[in-house]
PDB file of C-alpha atoms in Angstrom:
ATOM      1  CA  UNK Z   1     -28.564 -27.218  -4.409  1.00  0.00           C
ATOM      2  CA  UNK Z   2     -26.207 -24.643  -5.895  1.00  0.00           C
ATOM      3  CA  UNK Z   3     -22.543 -25.491  -6.372  1.00  0.00           C
ATOM      4  CA  UNK Z   4     -21.499 -22.357  -4.476  1.00  0.00           C
ATOM      5  CA  UNK Z   5     -23.439 -20.227  -2.018  1.00  0.00           C
ATOM      6  CA  UNK Z   6     -21.849 -17.060  -0.623  1.00  0.00           C
ATOM      7  CA  UNK Z   7     -23.644 -15.202   2.150  1.00  0.00           C
ATOM      8  CA  UNK Z   8     -22.819 -11.865   3.793  1.00  0.00           C
ATOM      9  CA  UNK Z   9     -19.151 -12.132   2.812  1.00  0.00           C
ATOM     10  CA  UNK Z  10     -16.800  -9.555   4.301  1.00  0.00           C
ATOM     11  CA  UNK Z  11     -13.157  -9.508   3.208  1.00  0.00           C
ATOM     12  CA  UNK Z  12     -10.546  -6.934   4.150  1.00  0.00           C
ATOM     13  CA  UNK Z  13      -7.019  -6.813   2.758  1.00  0.00           C
ATOM     14  CA  UNK Z  14      -4.887  -4.455   4.791  1.00  0.00           C
ATOM     15  CA  UNK Z  15      -6.895  -1.269   5.214  1.00  0.00           C
ATOM     16  CA  UNK Z  16      -8.985  -1.937   2.117  1.00  0.00           C
ATOM     17  CA  UNK Z  17     -12.426  -3.471   2.470  1.00  0.00           C
ATOM     18  CA  UNK Z  18     -12.751  -5.644  -0.628  1.00  0.00           C
ATOM     19  CA  UNK Z  19     -16.229  -7.070   0.026  1.00  0.00           C
ATOM     20  CA  UNK Z  20     -19.014  -5.830   2.255  1.00  0.00           C
ATOM     21  CA  UNK Z  21     -21.982  -8.200   2.696  1.00  0.00           C
ATOM     22  CA  UNK Z  22     -21.472  -9.901  -0.663  1.00  0.00           C
ATOM     23  CA  UNK Z  23     -24.053 -12.542  -1.634  1.00  0.00           C
ATOM     24  CA  UNK Z  24     -23.782 -14.896  -4.619  1.00  0.00           C
ATOM     25  CA  UNK Z  25     -25.191 -18.219  -5.814  1.00  0.00           C
ATOM     26  CA  UNK Z  26     -23.520 -20.272  -8.553  1.00  0.00           C
ATOM     27  CA  UNK Z  27     -25.603 -23.082 -10.114  1.00  0.00           C
ATOM     28  CA  UNK Z  28     -24.301 -26.583 -10.711  1.00  0.00           C
ATOM     29  CA  UNK Z  29     -23.384 -27.961 -14.119  1.00  0.00           C
ATOM     30  CA  UNK Z  30     -22.907 -24.582 -15.780  1.00  0.00           C
ATOM     31  CA  UNK Z  31     -20.120 -22.242 -16.818  1.00  0.00           C
ATOM     32  CA  UNK Z  32     -20.290 -19.054 -14.777  1.00  0.00           C
ATOM     33  CA  UNK Z  33     -18.175 -16.212 -16.108  1.00  0.00           C
ATOM     34  CA  UNK Z  34     -16.686 -13.860 -13.525  1.00  0.00           C
ATOM     35  CA  UNK Z  35     -16.022 -10.657 -15.423  1.00  0.00           C
ATOM     36  CA  UNK Z  36     -14.779  -7.209 -14.573  1.00  0.00           C
ATOM     37  CA  UNK Z  37     -11.778  -4.864 -14.647  1.00  0.00           C
ATOM     38  CA  UNK Z  38      -8.542  -5.503 -12.783  1.00  0.00           C
ATOM     39  CA  UNK Z  39      -8.872  -4.891  -9.068  1.00  0.00           C
ATOM     40  CA  UNK Z  40     -12.636  -5.432  -8.911  1.00  0.00           C
ATOM     41  CA  UNK Z  41     -12.328  -8.482  -6.623  1.00  0.00           C
ATOM     42  CA  UNK Z  42     -12.540 -11.455  -9.012  1.00  0.00           C
ATOM     43  CA  UNK Z  43      -9.453 -13.244  -7.710  1.00  0.00           C
ATOM     44  CA  UNK Z  44     -10.313 -12.498  -4.072  1.00  0.00           C
ATOM     45  CA  UNK Z  45     -13.752 -14.026  -4.581  1.00  0.00           C
ATOM     46  CA  UNK Z  46     -12.260 -17.121  -6.215  1.00  0.00           C
ATOM     47  CA  UNK Z  47      -9.772 -17.487  -3.365  1.00  0.00           C
ATOM     48  CA  UNK Z  48     -12.642 -17.282  -0.876  1.00  0.00           C
ATOM     49  CA  UNK Z  49     -14.524 -19.994  -2.770  1.00  0.00           C
ATOM     50  CA  UNK Z  50     -11.603 -22.433  -2.726  1.00  0.00           C
ATOM     51  CA  UNK Z  51     -10.824 -21.616   0.904  1.00  0.00           C
ATOM     52  CA  UNK Z  52      -7.448 -19.888   0.694  1.00  0.00           C
ATOM     53  CA  UNK Z  53      -8.671 -16.357   1.416  1.00  0.00           C
ATOM     54  CA  UNK Z  54      -9.016 -15.109   4.964  1.00  0.00           C
ATOM     55  CA  UNK Z  55     -12.494 -13.700   5.525  1.00  0.00           C
ATOM     56  CA  UNK Z  56     -13.744 -11.422   8.286  1.00  0.00           C
ATOM     57  CA  UNK Z  57     -17.362 -12.533   8.279  1.00  0.00           C
ATOM     58  CA  UNK Z  58     -19.926 -14.468   6.286  1.00  0.00           C
ATOM     59  CA  UNK Z  59     -20.097 -17.984   4.910  1.00  0.00           C
ATOM     60  CA  UNK Z  60     -18.930 -19.708   1.737  1.00  0.00           C
ATOM     61  CA  UNK Z  61     -20.538 -23.089   1.062  1.00  0.00           C
ATOM     62  CA  UNK Z  62     -19.117 -25.223  -1.749  1.00  0.00           C
ATOM     63  CA  UNK Z  63     -20.808 -28.448  -2.867  1.00  0.00           C
ATOM     64  CA  UNK Z  64     -22.595 -28.550   0.472  1.00  0.00           C
ATOM     65  CA  UNK Z  65     -19.400 -28.162   2.531  1.00  0.00           C
ATOM     66  CA  UNK Z  66     -17.608 -25.153   4.051  1.00  0.00           C
ATOM     67  CA  UNK Z  67     -15.234 -23.701   1.478  1.00  0.00           C
ATOM     68  CA  UNK Z  68     -11.692 -25.039   1.820  1.00  0.00           C
ATOM     69  CA  UNK Z  69     -12.647 -28.047   3.961  1.00  0.00           C
ATOM     70  CA  UNK Z  70     -10.779 -31.342   3.693  1.00  0.00           C
ATOM     71  CA  UNK Z  71     -13.806 -33.041   2.130  1.00  0.00           C
ATOM     72  CA  UNK Z  72     -13.419 -30.800  -0.948  1.00  0.00           C
ATOM     73  CA  UNK Z  73      -9.765 -31.468  -1.713  1.00  0.00           C
ATOM     74  CA  UNK Z  74     -10.448 -33.854  -4.583  1.00  0.00           C
ATOM     75  CA  UNK Z  75     -13.786 -32.354  -5.570  1.00  0.00           C
ATOM     76  CA  UNK Z  76     -12.558 -28.813  -6.290  1.00  0.00           C
ATOM     77  CA  UNK Z  77      -9.758 -27.795  -8.662  1.00  0.00           C
ATOM     78  CA  UNK Z  78      -8.179 -24.336  -8.723  1.00  0.00           C
ATOM     79  CA  UNK Z  79      -6.067 -22.874 -11.526  1.00  0.00           C
ATOM     80  CA  UNK Z  80      -4.391 -19.669 -10.365  1.00  0.00           C
ATOM     81  CA  UNK Z  81      -3.218 -16.790 -12.545  1.00  0.00           C
ATOM     82  CA  UNK Z  82       0.394 -17.695 -11.806  1.00  0.00           C
ATOM     83  CA  UNK Z  83       1.288 -21.163 -13.088  1.00  0.00           C
ATOM     84  CA  UNK Z  84       1.723 -23.603 -10.197  1.00  0.00           C
ATOM     85  CA  UNK Z  85       4.072 -26.207 -11.657  1.00  0.00           C
ATOM     86  CA  UNK Z  86       7.709 -27.259 -11.220  1.00  0.00           C
ATOM     87  CA  UNK Z  87      10.094 -25.589 -13.671  1.00  0.00           C
ATOM     88  CA  UNK Z  88      12.768 -28.289 -13.664  1.00  0.00           C
ATOM     89  CA  UNK Z  89      10.339 -31.096 -14.531  1.00  0.00           C
ATOM     90  CA  UNK Z  90       8.836 -31.879 -17.916  1.00  0.00           C
ATOM     91  CA  UNK Z  91       5.171 -31.386 -18.684  1.00  0.00           C
ATOM     92  CA  UNK Z  92       4.552 -35.113 -18.419  1.00  0.00           C
ATOM     93  CA  UNK Z  93       6.485 -35.445 -15.161  1.00  0.00           C
ATOM     94  CA  UNK Z  94       4.521 -32.585 -13.585  1.00  0.00           C
ATOM     95  CA  UNK Z  95       1.216 -34.084 -14.580  1.00  0.00           C
ATOM     96  CA  UNK Z  96       2.132 -37.600 -13.424  1.00  0.00           C
ATOM     97  CA  UNK Z  97       3.137 -36.173 -10.067  1.00  0.00           C
ATOM     98  CA  UNK Z  98      -0.083 -34.204  -9.590  1.00  0.00           C
ATOM     99  CA  UNK Z  99      -2.156 -37.123 -10.888  1.00  0.00           C
ATOM    100  CA  UNK Z 100      -0.811 -39.261  -8.027  1.00  0.00           C
ATOM    101  CA  UNK Z 101      -1.642 -36.498  -5.535  1.00  0.00           C
ATOM    102  CA  UNK Z 102      -5.285 -36.241  -6.605  1.00  0.00           C
ATOM    103  CA  UNK Z 103      -5.744 -39.954  -7.264  1.00  0.00           C
ATOM    104  CA  UNK Z 104      -6.323 -39.511 -11.007  1.00  0.00           C
ATOM    105  CA  UNK Z 105      -5.906 -42.356 -13.447  1.00  0.00           C
ATOM    106  CA  UNK Z 106      -2.637 -42.595 -15.389  1.00  0.00           C
ATOM    107  CA  UNK Z 107      -4.561 -42.179 -18.646  1.00  0.00           C
ATOM    108  CA  UNK Z 108      -5.718 -38.757 -17.467  1.00  0.00           C
ATOM    109  CA  UNK Z 109      -2.226 -37.397 -18.017  1.00  0.00           C
ATOM    110  CA  UNK Z 110      -2.328 -38.020 -21.751  1.00  0.00           C
ATOM    111  CA  UNK Z 111      -5.926 -36.791 -21.944  1.00  0.00           C
ATOM    112  CA  UNK Z 112      -5.296 -33.385 -20.407  1.00  0.00           C
ATOM    113  CA  UNK Z 113      -2.049 -32.885 -22.350  1.00  0.00           C
ATOM    114  CA  UNK Z 114      -4.021 -33.372 -25.556  1.00  0.00           C
ATOM    115  CA  UNK Z 115      -6.849 -31.120 -24.380  1.00  0.00           C
ATOM    116  CA  UNK Z 116      -4.562 -28.156 -23.712  1.00  0.00           C
ATOM    117  CA  UNK Z 117      -2.682 -28.655 -26.982  1.00  0.00           C
ATOM    118  CA  UNK Z 118       0.738 -29.585 -25.619  1.00  0.00           C
ATOM    119  CA  UNK Z 119       1.194 -33.118 -26.956  1.00  0.00           C
ATOM    120  CA  UNK Z 120       4.295 -32.155 -28.964  1.00  0.00           C
ATOM    121  CA  UNK Z 121       5.916 -30.506 -25.927  1.00  0.00           C
ATOM    122  CA  UNK Z 122       5.169 -33.222 -23.349  1.00  0.00           C
ATOM    123  CA  UNK Z 123       8.887 -33.986 -22.813  1.00  0.00           C
ATOM    124  CA  UNK Z 124      10.009 -30.360 -22.507  1.00  0.00           C
ATOM    125  CA  UNK Z 125      10.783 -28.877 -19.106  1.00  0.00           C
ATOM    126  CA  UNK Z 126       8.516 -26.127 -17.845  1.00  0.00           C
ATOM    127  CA  UNK Z 127      11.422 -23.665 -17.809  1.00  0.00           C
ATOM    128  CA  UNK Z 128      11.817 -24.103 -21.581  1.00  0.00           C
ATOM    129  CA  UNK Z 129       8.186 -23.190 -22.335  1.00  0.00           C
ATOM    130  CA  UNK Z 130       6.640 -19.847 -23.167  1.00  0.00           C
ATOM    131  CA  UNK Z 131       4.463 -18.113 -20.601  1.00  0.00           C
ATOM    132  CA  UNK Z 132       1.290 -19.160 -22.391  1.00  0.00           C
ATOM    133  CA  UNK Z 133       2.401 -22.791 -22.576  1.00  0.00           C
ATOM    134  CA  UNK Z 134       3.284 -22.804 -18.883  1.00  0.00           C
ATOM    135  CA  UNK Z 135      -0.186 -21.488 -18.051  1.00  0.00           C
ATOM    136  CA  UNK Z 136      -1.699 -24.304 -20.095  1.00  0.00           C
ATOM    137  CA  UNK Z 137       0.241 -26.874 -18.079  1.00  0.00           C
ATOM    138  CA  UNK Z 138      -1.203 -25.390 -14.895  1.00  0.00           C
ATOM    139  CA  UNK Z 139      -4.670 -25.598 -16.442  1.00  0.00           C
ATOM    140  CA  UNK Z 140      -4.030 -29.246 -17.346  1.00  0.00           C
ATOM    141  CA  UNK Z 141      -3.212 -29.965 -13.694  1.00  0.00           C
ATOM    142  CA  UNK Z 142      -6.585 -28.529 -12.662  1.00  0.00           C
ATOM    143  CA  UNK Z 143      -8.346 -30.773 -15.172  1.00  0.00           C
ATOM    144  CA  UNK Z 144      -6.866 -34.012 -13.813  1.00  0.00           C
ATOM    145  CA  UNK Z 145      -9.320 -36.496 -12.342  1.00  0.00           C
ATOM    146  CA  UNK Z 146     -12.977 -35.603 -12.269  1.00  0.00           C
ATOM    147  CA  UNK Z 147     -13.366 -32.439 -10.158  1.00  0.00           C
ATOM    148  CA  UNK Z 148     -16.970 -31.385  -9.624  1.00  0.00           C
ATOM    149  CA  UNK Z 149     -15.987 -27.714  -9.465  1.00  0.00           C
ATOM    150  CA  UNK Z 150     -13.215 -26.050 -11.471  1.00  0.00           C
ATOM    151  CA  UNK Z 151     -12.237 -22.521 -10.472  1.00  0.00           C
ATOM    152  CA  UNK Z 152     -10.159 -21.063 -13.299  1.00  0.00           C
ATOM    153  CA  UNK Z 153      -8.571 -17.641 -12.842  1.00  0.00           C
ATOM    154  CA  UNK Z 154      -8.045 -16.141 -16.315  1.00  0.00           C
ATOM    155  CA  UNK Z 155      -7.105 -19.462 -17.956  1.00  0.00           C
ATOM    156  CA  UNK Z 156      -7.010 -18.026 -21.493  1.00  0.00           C
ATOM    157  CA  UNK Z 157      -4.965 -14.887 -20.852  1.00  0.00           C
ATOM    158  CA  UNK Z 158      -2.133 -14.461 -23.354  1.00  0.00           C
ATOM    159  CA  UNK Z 159      -3.373 -17.231 -25.672  1.00  0.00           C
ATOM    160  CA  UNK Z 160      -4.055 -16.854 -29.378  1.00  0.00           C
ATOM    161  CA  UNK Z 161      -7.698 -16.789 -30.549  1.00  0.00           C
ATOM    162  CA  UNK Z 162      -7.582 -20.307 -32.010  1.00  0.00           C
ATOM    163  CA  UNK Z 163      -6.292 -21.895 -28.816  1.00  0.00           C
ATOM    164  CA  UNK Z 164      -8.752 -19.884 -26.735  1.00  0.00           C
ATOM    165  CA  UNK Z 165     -11.601 -21.233 -28.853  1.00  0.00           C
ATOM    166  CA  UNK Z 166     -10.320 -24.801 -28.461  1.00  0.00           C
ATOM    167  CA  UNK Z 167     -10.068 -24.452 -24.669  1.00  0.00           C
ATOM    168  CA  UNK Z 168     -13.597 -23.090 -24.469  1.00  0.00           C
ATOM    169  CA  UNK Z 169     -14.767 -26.190 -26.315  1.00  0.00           C
ATOM    170  CA  UNK Z 170     -13.047 -28.234 -23.605  1.00  0.00           C
ATOM    171  CA  UNK Z 171     -14.741 -26.159 -20.891  1.00  0.00           C
ATOM    172  CA  UNK Z 172     -18.112 -26.690 -22.544  1.00  0.00           C
ATOM    173  CA  UNK Z 173     -17.508 -30.435 -22.681  1.00  0.00           C
ATOM    174  CA  UNK Z 174     -16.691 -30.511 -18.963  1.00  0.00           C
ATOM    175  CA  UNK Z 175     -19.872 -28.592 -18.124  1.00  0.00           C
ATOM    176  CA  UNK Z 176     -21.980 -30.825 -20.368  1.00  0.00           C
ATOM    177  CA  UNK Z 177     -20.577 -33.802 -18.457  1.00  0.00           C
ATOM    178  CA  UNK Z 178     -21.850 -32.303 -15.198  1.00  0.00           C
ATOM    179  CA  UNK Z 179     -18.937 -30.236 -13.872  1.00  0.00           C
ATOM    180  CA  UNK Z 180     -19.357 -26.672 -12.639  1.00  0.00           C
ATOM    181  CA  UNK Z 181     -16.889 -24.101 -13.925  1.00  0.00           C
ATOM    182  CA  UNK Z 182     -16.152 -20.615 -12.623  1.00  0.00           C
ATOM    183  CA  UNK Z 183     -14.014 -18.793 -15.180  1.00  0.00           C
ATOM    184  CA  UNK Z 184     -12.686 -15.278 -14.701  1.00  0.00           C
ATOM    185  CA  UNK Z 185     -11.668 -13.155 -17.644  1.00  0.00           C
ATOM    186  CA  UNK Z 186     -10.885  -9.651 -18.867  1.00  0.00           C
ATOM    187  CA  UNK Z 187     -11.930 -10.639 -22.394  1.00  0.00           C
ATOM    188  CA  UNK Z 188     -15.545  -9.630 -22.698  1.00  0.00           C
ATOM    189  CA  UNK Z 189     -16.298 -11.632 -25.840  1.00  0.00           C
ATOM    190  CA  UNK Z 190     -15.742 -14.763 -23.743  1.00  0.00           C
ATOM    191  CA  UNK Z 191     -18.889 -13.767 -21.860  1.00  0.00           C
ATOM    192  CA  UNK Z 192     -20.979 -15.113 -24.721  1.00  0.00           C
ATOM    193  CA  UNK Z 193     -19.538 -18.593 -24.140  1.00  0.00           C
ATOM    194  CA  UNK Z 194     -20.818 -18.725 -20.539  1.00  0.00           C
ATOM    195  CA  UNK Z 195     -24.176 -19.919 -19.231  1.00  0.00           C
ATOM    196  CA  UNK Z 196     -24.299 -17.237 -16.556  1.00  0.00           C
ATOM    197  CA  UNK Z 197     -22.424 -13.996 -16.012  1.00  0.00           C
ATOM    198  CA  UNK Z 198     -21.392 -12.290 -12.803  1.00  0.00           C
ATOM    199  CA  UNK Z 199     -20.110  -8.815 -13.572  1.00  0.00           C
ATOM    200  CA  UNK Z 200     -18.129  -7.064 -10.852  1.00  0.00           C
ATOM    201  CA  UNK Z 201     -16.943  -3.553 -10.202  1.00  0.00           C
ATOM    202  CA  UNK Z 202     -15.137  -2.194  -7.137  1.00  0.00           C
ATOM    203  CA  UNK Z 203     -15.960  -5.203  -4.982  1.00  0.00           C
ATOM    204  CA  UNK Z 204     -19.635  -5.233  -5.873  1.00  0.00           C
ATOM    205  CA  UNK Z 205     -21.727  -7.446  -8.139  1.00  0.00           C
ATOM    206  CA  UNK Z 206     -23.408  -5.105 -10.597  1.00  0.00           C
ATOM    207  CA  UNK Z 207     -25.073  -7.872 -12.641  1.00  0.00           C
ATOM    208  CA  UNK Z 208     -25.878 -11.555 -12.171  1.00  0.00           C
ATOM    209  CA  UNK Z 209     -27.442 -12.537 -15.458  1.00  0.00           C
ATOM    210  CA  UNK Z 210     -27.155 -14.511 -18.713  1.00  0.00           C
ATOM    211  CA  UNK Z 211     -25.521 -13.384 -21.977  1.00  0.00           C
ATOM    212  CA  UNK Z 212     -28.853 -12.942 -23.779  1.00  0.00           C
ATOM    213  CA  UNK Z 213     -30.448 -11.006 -20.929  1.00  0.00           C
ATOM    214  CA  UNK Z 214     -27.331  -8.829 -20.569  1.00  0.00           C
ATOM    215  CA  UNK Z 215     -27.493  -7.727 -24.196  1.00  0.00           C
ATOM    216  CA  UNK Z 216     -31.262  -7.230 -24.107  1.00  0.00           C
ATOM    217  CA  UNK Z 217     -31.172  -5.288 -20.843  1.00  0.00           C
ATOM    218  CA  UNK Z 218     -28.511  -2.863 -22.093  1.00  0.00           C
ATOM    219  CA  UNK Z 219     -29.801  -2.636 -25.668  1.00  0.00           C
ATOM    220  CA  UNK Z 220     -26.355  -3.422 -27.055  1.00  0.00           C
ATOM    221  CA  UNK Z 221     -25.065  -5.878 -29.616  1.00  0.00           C
ATOM    222  CA  UNK Z 222     -21.798  -6.969 -27.998  1.00  0.00           C
ATOM    223  CA  UNK Z 223     -20.623  -7.698 -24.429  1.00  0.00           C
ATOM    224  CA  UNK Z 224     -18.014  -4.911 -24.368  1.00  0.00           C
ATOM    225  CA  UNK Z 225     -20.662  -2.277 -25.018  1.00  0.00           C
ATOM    226  CA  UNK Z 226     -23.004  -4.011 -22.575  1.00  0.00           C
ATOM    227  CA  UNK Z 227     -20.456  -3.966 -19.769  1.00  0.00           C
ATOM    228  CA  UNK Z 228     -19.627  -0.300 -20.394  1.00  0.00           C
ATOM    229  CA  UNK Z 229     -23.336   0.494 -20.251  1.00  0.00           C
ATOM    230  CA  UNK Z 230     -23.611  -1.328 -16.911  1.00  0.00           C
ATOM    231  CA  UNK Z 231     -20.597   0.543 -15.530  1.00  0.00           C
ATOM    232  CA  UNK Z 232     -22.099   3.874 -16.535  1.00  0.00           C
ATOM    233  CA  UNK Z 233     -25.436   2.889 -14.998  1.00  0.00           C
ATOM    234  CA  UNK Z 234     -23.749   1.765 -11.787  1.00  0.00           C
ATOM    235  CA  UNK Z 235     -21.568   4.884 -11.589  1.00  0.00           C
ATOM    236  CA  UNK Z 236     -24.630   7.095 -11.937  1.00  0.00           C
ATOM    237  CA  UNK Z 237     -26.479   5.158  -9.251  1.00  0.00           C
ATOM    238  CA  UNK Z 238     -23.534   5.344  -6.859  1.00  0.00           C
ATOM    239  CA  UNK Z 239     -23.066   9.068  -7.511  1.00  0.00           C
ATOM    240  CA  UNK Z 240     -26.685   9.723  -6.634  1.00  0.00           C
ATOM    241  CA  UNK Z 241     -26.738   7.759  -3.370  1.00  0.00           C
ATOM    242  CA  UNK Z 242     -24.717  10.193  -1.161  1.00  0.00           C
ATOM    243  CA  UNK Z 243     -26.747  13.152  -2.470  1.00  0.00           C
ATOM    244  CA  UNK Z 244     -29.957  11.359  -1.546  1.00  0.00           C
ATOM    245  CA  UNK Z 245     -28.647  10.691   1.958  1.00  0.00           C
ATOM    246  CA  UNK Z 246     -27.669  14.325   2.439  1.00  0.00           C
ATOM    247  CA  UNK Z 247     -31.083  15.444   1.227  1.00  0.00           C
ATOM    248  CA  UNK Z 248     -32.763  13.345   3.925  1.00  0.00           C
ATOM    249  CA  UNK Z 249     -30.518  14.794   6.621  1.00  0.00           C
ATOM    250  CA  UNK Z 250     -31.067  18.379   5.511  1.00  0.00           C
ATOM    251  CA  UNK Z 251     -34.823  18.184   5.042  1.00  0.00           C
ATOM    252  CA  UNK Z 252     -35.825  16.045   8.021  1.00  0.00           C
ATOM    253  CA  UNK Z 253     -32.870  16.258  10.354  1.00  0.00           C
ATOM    254  CA  UNK Z 254     -33.279  12.517  10.719  1.00  0.00           C
ATOM    255  CA  UNK Z 255     -30.935   9.598  10.420  1.00  0.00           C
ATOM    256  CA  UNK Z 256     -30.598   8.490   6.778  1.00  0.00           C
ATOM    257  CA  UNK Z 257     -32.081   5.111   6.021  1.00  0.00           C
ATOM    258  CA  UNK Z 258     -29.915   2.222   4.865  1.00  0.00           C
ATOM    259  CA  UNK Z 259     -31.182   2.615   1.282  1.00  0.00           C
ATOM    260  CA  UNK Z 260     -30.083   6.268   1.140  1.00  0.00           C
ATOM    261  CA  UNK Z 261     -26.549   5.942   2.457  1.00  0.00           C
ATOM    262  CA  UNK Z 262     -23.417   5.326   0.451  1.00  0.00           C
ATOM    263  CA  UNK Z 263     -22.992   1.716   1.510  1.00  0.00           C
ATOM    264  CA  UNK Z 264     -20.637  -0.035  -0.923  1.00  0.00           C
ATOM    265  CA  UNK Z 265     -23.129  -2.853  -1.496  1.00  0.00           C
ATOM    266  CA  UNK Z 266     -26.914  -2.717  -2.112  1.00  0.00           C
ATOM    267  CA  UNK Z 267     -29.521  -4.977  -0.532  1.00  0.00           C
ATOM    268  CA  UNK Z 268     -28.785  -8.634  -1.112  1.00  0.00           C
ATOM    269  CA  UNK Z 269     -31.235 -10.726  -3.076  1.00  0.00           C
ATOM    270  CA  UNK Z 270     -32.319 -12.484   0.125  1.00  0.00           C
ATOM    271  CA  UNK Z 271     -32.991  -9.161   1.815  1.00  0.00           C
ATOM    272  CA  UNK Z 272     -34.809  -7.864  -1.252  1.00  0.00           C
ATOM    273  CA  UNK Z 273     -37.050 -10.944  -1.252  1.00  0.00           C
ATOM    274  CA  UNK Z 274     -37.778 -10.512   2.457  1.00  0.00           C
ATOM    275  CA  UNK Z 275     -38.514  -6.835   1.993  1.00  0.00           C
ATOM    276  CA  UNK Z 276     -40.844  -7.590  -0.925  1.00  0.00           C
ATOM    277  CA  UNK Z 277     -42.684 -10.174   1.167  1.00  0.00           C
ATOM    278  CA  UNK Z 278     -42.932  -7.792   4.135  1.00  0.00           C
ATOM    279  CA  UNK Z 279     -42.848  -4.274   2.658  1.00  0.00           C
ATOM    280  CA  UNK Z 280     -43.681  -2.558   5.949  1.00  0.00           C
ATOM    281  CA  UNK Z 281     -41.012  -4.299   7.995  1.00  0.00           C
ATOM    282  CA  UNK Z 282     -38.000  -2.156   8.927  1.00  0.00           C
ATOM    283  CA  UNK Z 283     -34.548  -2.990   7.638  1.00  0.00           C
ATOM    284  CA  UNK Z 284     -32.796  -5.108  10.298  1.00  0.00           C
ATOM    285  CA  UNK Z 285     -30.598  -3.069  12.584  1.00  0.00           C
ATOM    286  CA  UNK Z 286     -27.479  -5.014  11.615  1.00  0.00           C
ATOM    287  CA  UNK Z 287     -27.852  -3.681   8.076  1.00  0.00           C
ATOM    288  CA  UNK Z 288     -27.856  -0.057   9.220  1.00  0.00           C
ATOM    289  CA  UNK Z 289     -24.419   1.575   9.175  1.00  0.00           C
ATOM    290  CA  UNK Z 290     -23.554   3.335  12.434  1.00  0.00           C
ATOM    291  CA  UNK Z 291     -24.288   7.074  12.346  1.00  0.00           C
ATOM    292  CA  UNK Z 292     -22.344   9.266  14.719  1.00  0.00           C
ATOM    293  CA  UNK Z 293     -24.596  11.668  16.657  1.00  0.00           C
ATOM    294  CA  UNK Z 294     -24.220  15.323  15.817  1.00  0.00           C
ATOM    295  CA  UNK Z 295     -23.164  17.814  18.466  1.00  0.00           C
ATOM    296  CA  UNK Z 296     -26.802  18.925  18.771  1.00  0.00           C
ATOM    297  CA  UNK Z 297     -27.945  15.352  19.400  1.00  0.00           C
ATOM    298  CA  UNK Z 298     -25.279  14.837  22.038  1.00  0.00           C
ATOM    299  CA  UNK Z 299     -26.338  17.934  23.934  1.00  0.00           C
ATOM    300  CA  UNK Z 300     -30.071  17.269  23.653  1.00  0.00           C
ATOM    301  CA  UNK Z 301     -31.771  16.168  26.926  1.00  0.00           C
TER     302      UNK Z 301
END
C-alpha cells in the first residue's frame, strides 16, 4: 500500500482552480521530492495531504486513513514554510513542550537538536535566532517521535550548502529506517537526493519519475536543465491542445473530444490504464467538460 494516494482532487482557492482531477501515488519508505516554481501548487498539495486544506472533490488517503483524520495525528508530521514555534521560549523548551504533545521520549529532544545542528543554541530563545535557525527548530519539532510520514515544506530554504547536505543525510537516515518523506523545494539539485520526483507546473503534475529517468528522458546532465526541458515540452503540448480542439470543431462541426480540449489536467494514470485495456470504450461522461450549444444547435429541430 502506498503512503499517500490522491484521487480526482479538486481544490479551489477563491476564484482560482488550483487542482482539477489531480491523481498521485507516493510510495512508502522513500523520499519523494515535490519540485516546481512558486505558485505551482506544492504547498496546497501538502496541505491537502495533511488534512488542513479544504477540498471541493476527490479523496486523499494517508497511511490507509482519510487525510487529516484523528488516527493520523501522531503518525504524520508537518513542517510548514513558516516556523511554528514559540518565540519567547528557548529551543529546548519548545521541543520539550512539543515532545509531550506527541508523546515522544525525553531523549528525542536532544537527538533532534543535534540532528538540526543547534546544540550550541539550545538555551537561546527563538526570538534571538536567525531566520534559518528558527526554521531548523520547526523542522526539529516535526522530527520528534517516530512519525511514519514527514511532510516538509521547503525545509532547507535559506540554509548554507553544508547544513543542507547534513540535513539531507538526516532525511536519508529517516527513510532508510522506514519513514516516508515528502520534501518540497525550489532547489533543483536537491532532486538528485530523492528516490522519486514529482514535478509540478500550474497545478498539474508534468512528471512523476526518478532522478535517473528524468535525466535520461530529457537528455540533460543536471536537474535544472531537465526541469526546463520538461517545462518547454509541457508548454508546447498545452499550446497545441486548444488549436487541436478548434480544428475538430471547424472540420467536423462536432463536439471536441476530451483529449482535444484545453482541460488543465490530462488523463489520470488510472484512466490511461483503463483506456489502454479497453481502447474502444468512450471516455466517461463525467470526464467530458460541458460544451455550450451553438446558436445553430439551439435552433435545430
